[in-house]
PDB file of N, CA and C in Angstrom:
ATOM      1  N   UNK N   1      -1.633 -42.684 -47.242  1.00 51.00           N
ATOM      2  CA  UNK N   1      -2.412 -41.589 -46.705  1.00 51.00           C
ATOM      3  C   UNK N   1      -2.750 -40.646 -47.845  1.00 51.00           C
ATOM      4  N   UNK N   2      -4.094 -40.041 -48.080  1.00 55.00           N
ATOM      5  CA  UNK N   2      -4.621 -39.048 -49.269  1.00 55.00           C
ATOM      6  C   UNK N   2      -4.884 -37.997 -48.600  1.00 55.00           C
ATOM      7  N   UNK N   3      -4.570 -37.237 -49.160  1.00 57.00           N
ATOM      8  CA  UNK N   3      -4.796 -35.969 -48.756  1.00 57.00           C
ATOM      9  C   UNK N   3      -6.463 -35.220 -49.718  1.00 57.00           C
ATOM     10  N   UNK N   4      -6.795 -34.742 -48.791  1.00 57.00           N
ATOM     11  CA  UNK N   4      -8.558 -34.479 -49.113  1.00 57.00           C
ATOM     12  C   UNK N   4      -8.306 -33.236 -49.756  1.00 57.00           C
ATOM     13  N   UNK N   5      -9.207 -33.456 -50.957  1.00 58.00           N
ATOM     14  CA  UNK N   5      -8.681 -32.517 -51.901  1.00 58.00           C
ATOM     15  C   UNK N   5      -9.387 -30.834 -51.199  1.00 58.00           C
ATOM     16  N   UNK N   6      -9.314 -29.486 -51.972  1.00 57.00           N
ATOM     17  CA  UNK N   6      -9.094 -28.635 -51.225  1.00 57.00           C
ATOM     18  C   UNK N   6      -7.946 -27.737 -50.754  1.00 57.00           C
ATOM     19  N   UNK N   7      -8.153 -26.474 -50.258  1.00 56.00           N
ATOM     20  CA  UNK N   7      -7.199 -25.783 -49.372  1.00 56.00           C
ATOM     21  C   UNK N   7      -7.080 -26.601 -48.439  1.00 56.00           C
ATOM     22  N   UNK N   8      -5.150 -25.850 -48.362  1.00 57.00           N
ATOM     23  CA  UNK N   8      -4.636 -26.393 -47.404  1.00 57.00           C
ATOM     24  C   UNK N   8      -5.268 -25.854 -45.844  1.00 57.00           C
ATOM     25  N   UNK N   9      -5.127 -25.816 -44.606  1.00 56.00           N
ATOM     26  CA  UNK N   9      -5.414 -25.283 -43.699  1.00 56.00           C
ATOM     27  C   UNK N   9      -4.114 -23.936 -43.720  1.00 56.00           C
ATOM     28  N   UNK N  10      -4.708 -22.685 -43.323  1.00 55.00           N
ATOM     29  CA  UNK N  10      -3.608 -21.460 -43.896  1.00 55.00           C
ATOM     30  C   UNK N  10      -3.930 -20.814 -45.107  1.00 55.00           C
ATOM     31  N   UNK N  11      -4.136 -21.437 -45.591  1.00 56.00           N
ATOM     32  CA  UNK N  11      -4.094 -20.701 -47.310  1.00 56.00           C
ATOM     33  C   UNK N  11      -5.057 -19.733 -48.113  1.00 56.00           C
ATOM     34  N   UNK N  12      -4.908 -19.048 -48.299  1.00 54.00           N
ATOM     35  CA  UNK N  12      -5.576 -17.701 -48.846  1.00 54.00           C
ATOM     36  C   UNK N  12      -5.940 -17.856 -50.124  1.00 54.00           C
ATOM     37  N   UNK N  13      -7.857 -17.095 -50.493  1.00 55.00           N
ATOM     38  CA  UNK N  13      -7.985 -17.161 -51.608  1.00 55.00           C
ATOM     39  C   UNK N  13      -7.123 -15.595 -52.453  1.00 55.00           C
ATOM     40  N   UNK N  14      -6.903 -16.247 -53.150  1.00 56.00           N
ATOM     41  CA  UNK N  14      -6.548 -15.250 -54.392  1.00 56.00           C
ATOM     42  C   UNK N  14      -7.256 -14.336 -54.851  1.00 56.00           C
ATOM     43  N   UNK N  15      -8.475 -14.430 -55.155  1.00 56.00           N
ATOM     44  CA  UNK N  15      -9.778 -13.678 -55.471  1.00 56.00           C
ATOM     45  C   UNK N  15     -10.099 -12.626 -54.695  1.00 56.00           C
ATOM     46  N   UNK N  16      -9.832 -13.108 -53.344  1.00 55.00           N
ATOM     47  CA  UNK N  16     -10.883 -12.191 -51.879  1.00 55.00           C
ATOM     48  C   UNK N  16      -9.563 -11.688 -51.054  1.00 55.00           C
ATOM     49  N   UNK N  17      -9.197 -12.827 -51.008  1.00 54.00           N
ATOM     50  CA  UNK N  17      -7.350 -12.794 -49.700  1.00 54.00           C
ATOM     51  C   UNK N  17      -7.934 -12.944 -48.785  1.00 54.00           C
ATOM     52  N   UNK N  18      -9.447 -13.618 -48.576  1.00 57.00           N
ATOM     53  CA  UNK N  18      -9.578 -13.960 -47.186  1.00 57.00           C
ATOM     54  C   UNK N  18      -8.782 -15.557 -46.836  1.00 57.00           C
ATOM     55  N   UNK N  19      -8.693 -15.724 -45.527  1.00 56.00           N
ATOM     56  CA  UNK N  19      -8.338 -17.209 -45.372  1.00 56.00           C
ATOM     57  C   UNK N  19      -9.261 -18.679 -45.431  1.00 56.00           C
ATOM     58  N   UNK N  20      -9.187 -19.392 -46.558  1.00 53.00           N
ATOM     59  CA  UNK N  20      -9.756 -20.332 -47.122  1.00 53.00           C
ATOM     60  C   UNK N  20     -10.142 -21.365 -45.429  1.00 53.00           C
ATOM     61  N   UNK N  21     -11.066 -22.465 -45.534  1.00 51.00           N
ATOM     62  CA  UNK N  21     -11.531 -22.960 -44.199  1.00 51.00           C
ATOM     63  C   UNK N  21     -11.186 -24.238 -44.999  1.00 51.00           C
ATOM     64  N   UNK N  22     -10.378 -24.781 -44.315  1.00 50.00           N
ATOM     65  CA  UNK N  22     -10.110 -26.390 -45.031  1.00 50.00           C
ATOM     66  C   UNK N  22     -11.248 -27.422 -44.284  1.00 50.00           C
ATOM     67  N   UNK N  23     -11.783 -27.095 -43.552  1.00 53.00           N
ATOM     68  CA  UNK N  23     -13.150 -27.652 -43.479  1.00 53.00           C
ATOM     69  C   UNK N  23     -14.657 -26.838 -43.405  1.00 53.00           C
ATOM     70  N   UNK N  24     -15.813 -27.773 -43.570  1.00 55.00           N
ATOM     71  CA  UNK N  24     -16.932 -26.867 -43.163  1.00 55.00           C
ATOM     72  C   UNK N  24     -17.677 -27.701 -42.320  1.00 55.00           C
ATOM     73  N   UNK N  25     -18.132 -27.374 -41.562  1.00 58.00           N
ATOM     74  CA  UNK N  25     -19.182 -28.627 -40.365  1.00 58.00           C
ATOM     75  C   UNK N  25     -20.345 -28.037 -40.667  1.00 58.00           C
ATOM     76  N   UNK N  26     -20.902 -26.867 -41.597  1.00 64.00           N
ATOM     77  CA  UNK N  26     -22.484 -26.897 -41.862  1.00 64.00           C
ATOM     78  C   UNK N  26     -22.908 -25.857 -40.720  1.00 64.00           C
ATOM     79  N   UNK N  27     -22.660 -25.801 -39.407  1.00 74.00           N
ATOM     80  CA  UNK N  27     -23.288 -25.582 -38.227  1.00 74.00           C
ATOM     81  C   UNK N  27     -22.727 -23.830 -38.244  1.00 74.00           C
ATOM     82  N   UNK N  28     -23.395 -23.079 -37.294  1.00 74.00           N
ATOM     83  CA  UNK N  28     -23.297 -21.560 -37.640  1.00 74.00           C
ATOM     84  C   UNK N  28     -22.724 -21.427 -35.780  1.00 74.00           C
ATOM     85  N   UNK N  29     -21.927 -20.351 -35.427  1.00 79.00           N
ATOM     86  CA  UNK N  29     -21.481 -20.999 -34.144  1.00 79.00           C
ATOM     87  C   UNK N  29     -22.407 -19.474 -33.583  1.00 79.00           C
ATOM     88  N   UNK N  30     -22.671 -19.295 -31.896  1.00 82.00           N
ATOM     89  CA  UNK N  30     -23.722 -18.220 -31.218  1.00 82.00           C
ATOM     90  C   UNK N  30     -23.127 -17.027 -31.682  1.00 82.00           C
ATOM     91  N   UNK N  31     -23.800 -16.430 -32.096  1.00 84.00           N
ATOM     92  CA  UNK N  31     -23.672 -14.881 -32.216  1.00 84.00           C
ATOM     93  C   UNK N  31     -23.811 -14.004 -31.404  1.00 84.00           C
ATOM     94  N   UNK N  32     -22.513 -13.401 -31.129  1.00 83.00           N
ATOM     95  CA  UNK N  32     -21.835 -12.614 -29.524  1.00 83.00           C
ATOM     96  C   UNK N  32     -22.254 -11.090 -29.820  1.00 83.00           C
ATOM     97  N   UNK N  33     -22.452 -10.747 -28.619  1.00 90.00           N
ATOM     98  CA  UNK N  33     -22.477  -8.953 -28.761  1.00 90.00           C
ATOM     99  C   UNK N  33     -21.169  -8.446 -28.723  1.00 90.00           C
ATOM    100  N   UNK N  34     -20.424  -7.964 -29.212  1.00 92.00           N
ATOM    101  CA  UNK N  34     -18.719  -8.105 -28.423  1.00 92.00           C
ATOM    102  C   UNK N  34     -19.110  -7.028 -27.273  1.00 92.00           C
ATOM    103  N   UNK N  35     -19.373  -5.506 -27.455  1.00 94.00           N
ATOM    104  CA  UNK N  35     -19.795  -4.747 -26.598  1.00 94.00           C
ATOM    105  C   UNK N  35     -20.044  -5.462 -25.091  1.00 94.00           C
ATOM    106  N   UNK N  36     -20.822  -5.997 -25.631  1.00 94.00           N
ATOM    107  CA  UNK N  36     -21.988  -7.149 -23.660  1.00 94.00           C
ATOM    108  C   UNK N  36     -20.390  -7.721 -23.754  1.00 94.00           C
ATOM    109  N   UNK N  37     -19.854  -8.131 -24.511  1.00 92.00           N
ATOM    110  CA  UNK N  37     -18.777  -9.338 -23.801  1.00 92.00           C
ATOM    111  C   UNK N  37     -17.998  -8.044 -23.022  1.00 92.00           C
ATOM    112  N   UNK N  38     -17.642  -7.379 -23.664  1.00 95.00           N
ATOM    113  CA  UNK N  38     -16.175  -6.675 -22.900  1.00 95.00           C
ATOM    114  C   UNK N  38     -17.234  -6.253 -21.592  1.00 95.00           C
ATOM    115  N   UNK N  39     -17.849  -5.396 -21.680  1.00 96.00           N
ATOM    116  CA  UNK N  39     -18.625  -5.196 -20.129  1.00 96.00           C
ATOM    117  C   UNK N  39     -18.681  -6.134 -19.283  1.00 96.00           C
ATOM    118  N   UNK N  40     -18.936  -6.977 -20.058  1.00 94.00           N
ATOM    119  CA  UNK N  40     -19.548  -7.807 -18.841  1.00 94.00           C
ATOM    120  C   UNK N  40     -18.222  -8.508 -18.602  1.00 94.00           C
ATOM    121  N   UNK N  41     -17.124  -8.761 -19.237  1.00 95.00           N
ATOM    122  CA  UNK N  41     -16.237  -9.147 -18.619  1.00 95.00           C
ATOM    123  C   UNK N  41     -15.229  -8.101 -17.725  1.00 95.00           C
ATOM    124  N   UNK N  42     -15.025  -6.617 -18.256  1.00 96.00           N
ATOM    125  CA  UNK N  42     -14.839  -5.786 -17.312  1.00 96.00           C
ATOM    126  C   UNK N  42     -15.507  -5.699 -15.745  1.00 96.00           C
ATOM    127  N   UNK N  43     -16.219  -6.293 -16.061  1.00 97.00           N
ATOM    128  CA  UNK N  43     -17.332  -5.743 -14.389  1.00 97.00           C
ATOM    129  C   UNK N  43     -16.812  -7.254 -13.591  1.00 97.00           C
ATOM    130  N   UNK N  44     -17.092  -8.287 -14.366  1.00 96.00           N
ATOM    131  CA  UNK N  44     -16.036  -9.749 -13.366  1.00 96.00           C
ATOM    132  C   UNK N  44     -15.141  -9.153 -12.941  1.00 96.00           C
ATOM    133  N   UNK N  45     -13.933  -8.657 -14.138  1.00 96.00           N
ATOM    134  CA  UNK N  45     -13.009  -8.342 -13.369  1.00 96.00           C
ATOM    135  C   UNK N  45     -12.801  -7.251 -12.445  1.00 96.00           C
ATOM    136  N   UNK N  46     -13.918  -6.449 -11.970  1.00 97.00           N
ATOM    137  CA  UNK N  46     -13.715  -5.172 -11.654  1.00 97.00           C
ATOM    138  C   UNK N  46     -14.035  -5.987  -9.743  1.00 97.00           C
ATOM    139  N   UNK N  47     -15.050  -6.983 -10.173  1.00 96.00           N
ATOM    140  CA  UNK N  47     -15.824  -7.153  -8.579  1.00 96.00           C
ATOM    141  C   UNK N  47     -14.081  -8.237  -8.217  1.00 96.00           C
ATOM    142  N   UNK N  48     -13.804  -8.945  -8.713  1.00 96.00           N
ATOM    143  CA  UNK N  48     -12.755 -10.042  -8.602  1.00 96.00           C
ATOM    144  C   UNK N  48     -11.900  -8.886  -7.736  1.00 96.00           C
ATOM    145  N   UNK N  49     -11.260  -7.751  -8.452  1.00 96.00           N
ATOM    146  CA  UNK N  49     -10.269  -7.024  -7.751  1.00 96.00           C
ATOM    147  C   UNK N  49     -10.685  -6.350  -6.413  1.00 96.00           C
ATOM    148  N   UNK N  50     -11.987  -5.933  -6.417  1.00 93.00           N
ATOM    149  CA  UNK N  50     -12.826  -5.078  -5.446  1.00 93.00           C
ATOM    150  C   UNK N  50     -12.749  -6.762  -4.330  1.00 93.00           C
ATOM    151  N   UNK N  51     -12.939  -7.677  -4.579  1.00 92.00           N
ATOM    152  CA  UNK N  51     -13.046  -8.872  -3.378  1.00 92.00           C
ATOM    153  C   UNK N  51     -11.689  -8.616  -3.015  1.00 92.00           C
ATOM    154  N   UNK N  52     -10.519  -9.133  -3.731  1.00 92.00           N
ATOM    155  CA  UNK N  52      -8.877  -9.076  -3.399  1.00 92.00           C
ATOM    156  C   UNK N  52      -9.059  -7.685  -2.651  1.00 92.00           C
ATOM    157  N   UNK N  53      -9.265  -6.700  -2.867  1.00 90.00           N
ATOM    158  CA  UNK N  53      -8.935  -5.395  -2.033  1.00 90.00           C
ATOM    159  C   UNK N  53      -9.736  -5.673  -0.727  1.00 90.00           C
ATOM    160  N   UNK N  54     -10.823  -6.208  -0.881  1.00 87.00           N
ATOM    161  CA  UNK N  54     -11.559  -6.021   0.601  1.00 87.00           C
ATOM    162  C   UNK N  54     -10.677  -6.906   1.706  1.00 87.00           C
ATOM    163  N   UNK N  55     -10.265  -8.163   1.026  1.00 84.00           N
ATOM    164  CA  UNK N  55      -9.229  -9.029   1.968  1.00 84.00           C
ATOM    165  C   UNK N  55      -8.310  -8.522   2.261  1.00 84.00           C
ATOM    166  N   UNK N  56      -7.391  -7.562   1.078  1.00 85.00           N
ATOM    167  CA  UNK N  56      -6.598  -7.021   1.673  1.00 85.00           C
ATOM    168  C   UNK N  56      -6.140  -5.842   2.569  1.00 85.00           C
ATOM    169  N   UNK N  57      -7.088  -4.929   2.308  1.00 87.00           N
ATOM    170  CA  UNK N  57      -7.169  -3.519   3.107  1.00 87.00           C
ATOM    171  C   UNK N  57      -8.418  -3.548   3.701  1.00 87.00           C
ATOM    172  N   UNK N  58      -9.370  -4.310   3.438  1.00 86.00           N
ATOM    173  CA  UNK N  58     -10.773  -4.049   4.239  1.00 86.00           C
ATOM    174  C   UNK N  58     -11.222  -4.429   5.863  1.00 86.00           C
ATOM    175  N   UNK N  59     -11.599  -3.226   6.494  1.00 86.00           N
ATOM    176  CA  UNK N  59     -11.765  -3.511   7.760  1.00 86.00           C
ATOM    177  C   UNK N  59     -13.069  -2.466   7.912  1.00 86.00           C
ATOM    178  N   UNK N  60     -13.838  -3.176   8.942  1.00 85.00           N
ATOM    179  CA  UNK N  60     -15.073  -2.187   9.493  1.00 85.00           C
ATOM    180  C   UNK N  60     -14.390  -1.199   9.937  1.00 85.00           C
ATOM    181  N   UNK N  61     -15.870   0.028   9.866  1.00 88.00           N
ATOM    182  CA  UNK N  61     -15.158   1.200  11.216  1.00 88.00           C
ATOM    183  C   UNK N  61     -15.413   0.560  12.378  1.00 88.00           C
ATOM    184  N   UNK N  62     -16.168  -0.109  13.163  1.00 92.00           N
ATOM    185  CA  UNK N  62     -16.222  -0.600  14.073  1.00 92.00           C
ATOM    186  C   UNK N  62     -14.844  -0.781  14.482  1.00 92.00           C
ATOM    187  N   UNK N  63     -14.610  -1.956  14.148  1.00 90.00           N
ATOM    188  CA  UNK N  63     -12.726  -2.721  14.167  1.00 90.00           C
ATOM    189  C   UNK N  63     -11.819  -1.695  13.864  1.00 90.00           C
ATOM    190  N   UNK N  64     -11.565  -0.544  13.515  1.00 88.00           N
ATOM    191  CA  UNK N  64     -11.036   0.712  13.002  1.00 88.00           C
ATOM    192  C   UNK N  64     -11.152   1.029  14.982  1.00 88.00           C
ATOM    193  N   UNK N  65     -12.340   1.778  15.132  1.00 94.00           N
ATOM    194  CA  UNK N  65     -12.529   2.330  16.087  1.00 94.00           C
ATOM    195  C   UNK N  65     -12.079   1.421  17.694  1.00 94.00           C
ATOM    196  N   UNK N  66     -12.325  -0.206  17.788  1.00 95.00           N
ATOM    197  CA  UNK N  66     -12.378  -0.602  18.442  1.00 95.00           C
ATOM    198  C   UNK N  66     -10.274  -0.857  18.559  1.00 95.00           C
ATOM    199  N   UNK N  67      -9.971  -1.366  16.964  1.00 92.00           N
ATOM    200  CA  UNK N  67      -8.520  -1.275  17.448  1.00 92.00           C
ATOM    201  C   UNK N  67      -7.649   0.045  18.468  1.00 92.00           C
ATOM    202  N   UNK N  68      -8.140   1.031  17.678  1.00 94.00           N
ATOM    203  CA  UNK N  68      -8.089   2.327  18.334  1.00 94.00           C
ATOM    204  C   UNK N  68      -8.335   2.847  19.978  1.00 94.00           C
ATOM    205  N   UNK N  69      -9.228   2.220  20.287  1.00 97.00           N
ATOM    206  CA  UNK N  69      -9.750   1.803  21.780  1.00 97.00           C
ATOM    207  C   UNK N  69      -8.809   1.413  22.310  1.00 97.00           C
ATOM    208  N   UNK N  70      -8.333   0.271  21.743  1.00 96.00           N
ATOM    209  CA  UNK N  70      -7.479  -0.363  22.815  1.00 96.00           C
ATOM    210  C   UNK N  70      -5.916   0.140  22.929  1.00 96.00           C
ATOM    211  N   UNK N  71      -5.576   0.747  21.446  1.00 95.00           N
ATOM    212  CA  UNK N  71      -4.656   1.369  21.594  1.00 95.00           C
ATOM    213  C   UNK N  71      -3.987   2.448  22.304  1.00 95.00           C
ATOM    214  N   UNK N  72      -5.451   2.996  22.531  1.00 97.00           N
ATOM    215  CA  UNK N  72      -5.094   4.478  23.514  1.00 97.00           C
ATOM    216  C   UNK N  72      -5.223   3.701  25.174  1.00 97.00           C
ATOM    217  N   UNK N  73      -5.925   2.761  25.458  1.00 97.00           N
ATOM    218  CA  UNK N  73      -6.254   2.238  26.491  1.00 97.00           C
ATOM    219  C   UNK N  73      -4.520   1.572  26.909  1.00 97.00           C
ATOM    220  N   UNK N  74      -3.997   0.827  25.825  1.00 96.00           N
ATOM    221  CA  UNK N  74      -2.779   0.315  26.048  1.00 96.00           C
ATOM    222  C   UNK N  74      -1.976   1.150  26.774  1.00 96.00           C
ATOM    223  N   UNK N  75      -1.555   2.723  25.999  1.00 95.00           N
ATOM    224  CA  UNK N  75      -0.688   3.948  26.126  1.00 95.00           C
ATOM    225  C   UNK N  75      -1.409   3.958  27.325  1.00 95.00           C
ATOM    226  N   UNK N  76      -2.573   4.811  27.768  1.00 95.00           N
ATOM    227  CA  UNK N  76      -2.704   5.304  28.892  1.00 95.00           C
ATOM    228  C   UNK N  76      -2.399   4.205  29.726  1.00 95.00           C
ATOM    229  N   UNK N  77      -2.188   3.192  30.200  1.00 94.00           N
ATOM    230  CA  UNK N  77      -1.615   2.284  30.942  1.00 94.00           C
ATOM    231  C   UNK N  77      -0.106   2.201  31.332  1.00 94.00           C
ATOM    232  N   UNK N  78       0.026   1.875  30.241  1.00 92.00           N
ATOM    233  CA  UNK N  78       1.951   2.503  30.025  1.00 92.00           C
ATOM    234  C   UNK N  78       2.151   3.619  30.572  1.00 92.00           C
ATOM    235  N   UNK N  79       1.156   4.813  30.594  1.00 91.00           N
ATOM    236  CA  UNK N  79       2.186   6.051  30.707  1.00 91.00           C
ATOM    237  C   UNK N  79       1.500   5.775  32.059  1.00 91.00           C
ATOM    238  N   UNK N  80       0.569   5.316  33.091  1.00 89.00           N
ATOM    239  CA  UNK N  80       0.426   5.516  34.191  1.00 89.00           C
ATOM    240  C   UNK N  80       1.706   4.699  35.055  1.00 89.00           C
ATOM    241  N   UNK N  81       2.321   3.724  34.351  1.00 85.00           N
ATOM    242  CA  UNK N  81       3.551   3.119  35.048  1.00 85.00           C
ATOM    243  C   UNK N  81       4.654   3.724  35.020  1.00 85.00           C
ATOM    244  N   UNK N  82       4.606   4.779  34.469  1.00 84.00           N
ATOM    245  CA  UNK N  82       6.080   5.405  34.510  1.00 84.00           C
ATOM    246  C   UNK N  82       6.649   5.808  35.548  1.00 84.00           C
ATOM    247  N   UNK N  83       7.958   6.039  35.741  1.00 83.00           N
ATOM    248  CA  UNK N  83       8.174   6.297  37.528  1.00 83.00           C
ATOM    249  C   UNK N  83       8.343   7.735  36.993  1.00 83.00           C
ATOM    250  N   UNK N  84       8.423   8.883  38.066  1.00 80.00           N
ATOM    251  CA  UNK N  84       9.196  10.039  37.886  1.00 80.00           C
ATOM    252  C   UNK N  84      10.253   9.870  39.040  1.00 80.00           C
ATOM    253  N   UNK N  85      11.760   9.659  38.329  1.00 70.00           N
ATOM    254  CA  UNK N  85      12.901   9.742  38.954  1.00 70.00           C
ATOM    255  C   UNK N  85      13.147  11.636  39.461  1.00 70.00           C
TER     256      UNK N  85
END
């Protein structure tokens, strides 16, 4: 087995102290906004948590109001059965 001449993978130039690329493929890779990235990955995660909350605490006022309905409807039922001893 030969080892391809070159930096090792790791190894720092001396000159710069940046870290040497024990290979090159030629090719230039997309050029990111970082800014757009973090936003835009803040806001995924912002709607992701806003969905989890709606499953977990989210209810219409309707269903608010209508549970409520029946709740007082329940009580006033109950309290019309009460005996007075």
């Amino acid at each position: 087995m030969t080892n391809a001449p070159g930096p090792r993978p790791g190894a720092f130039s001396l000159v710069t102290g940046n870290p040497l690329r024990a290979e090159y493929s030629g090719t230039m890779a997309d050029i990111v906004n970082l800014n757009q990235f973090r936003k835009s990955k803040a806001r995924t995660d912002k709607k992701v948590q806003a969905d989890r909350n709606a499953i977990k605490f989210g209810r219409t006022k309707a269903e608010k109001q209508r549970d409520k309905a029946l709740q007082d409807q329940d009580s006033r039922r109950l309290d019309s059965h009460k005996r007075d001893d």
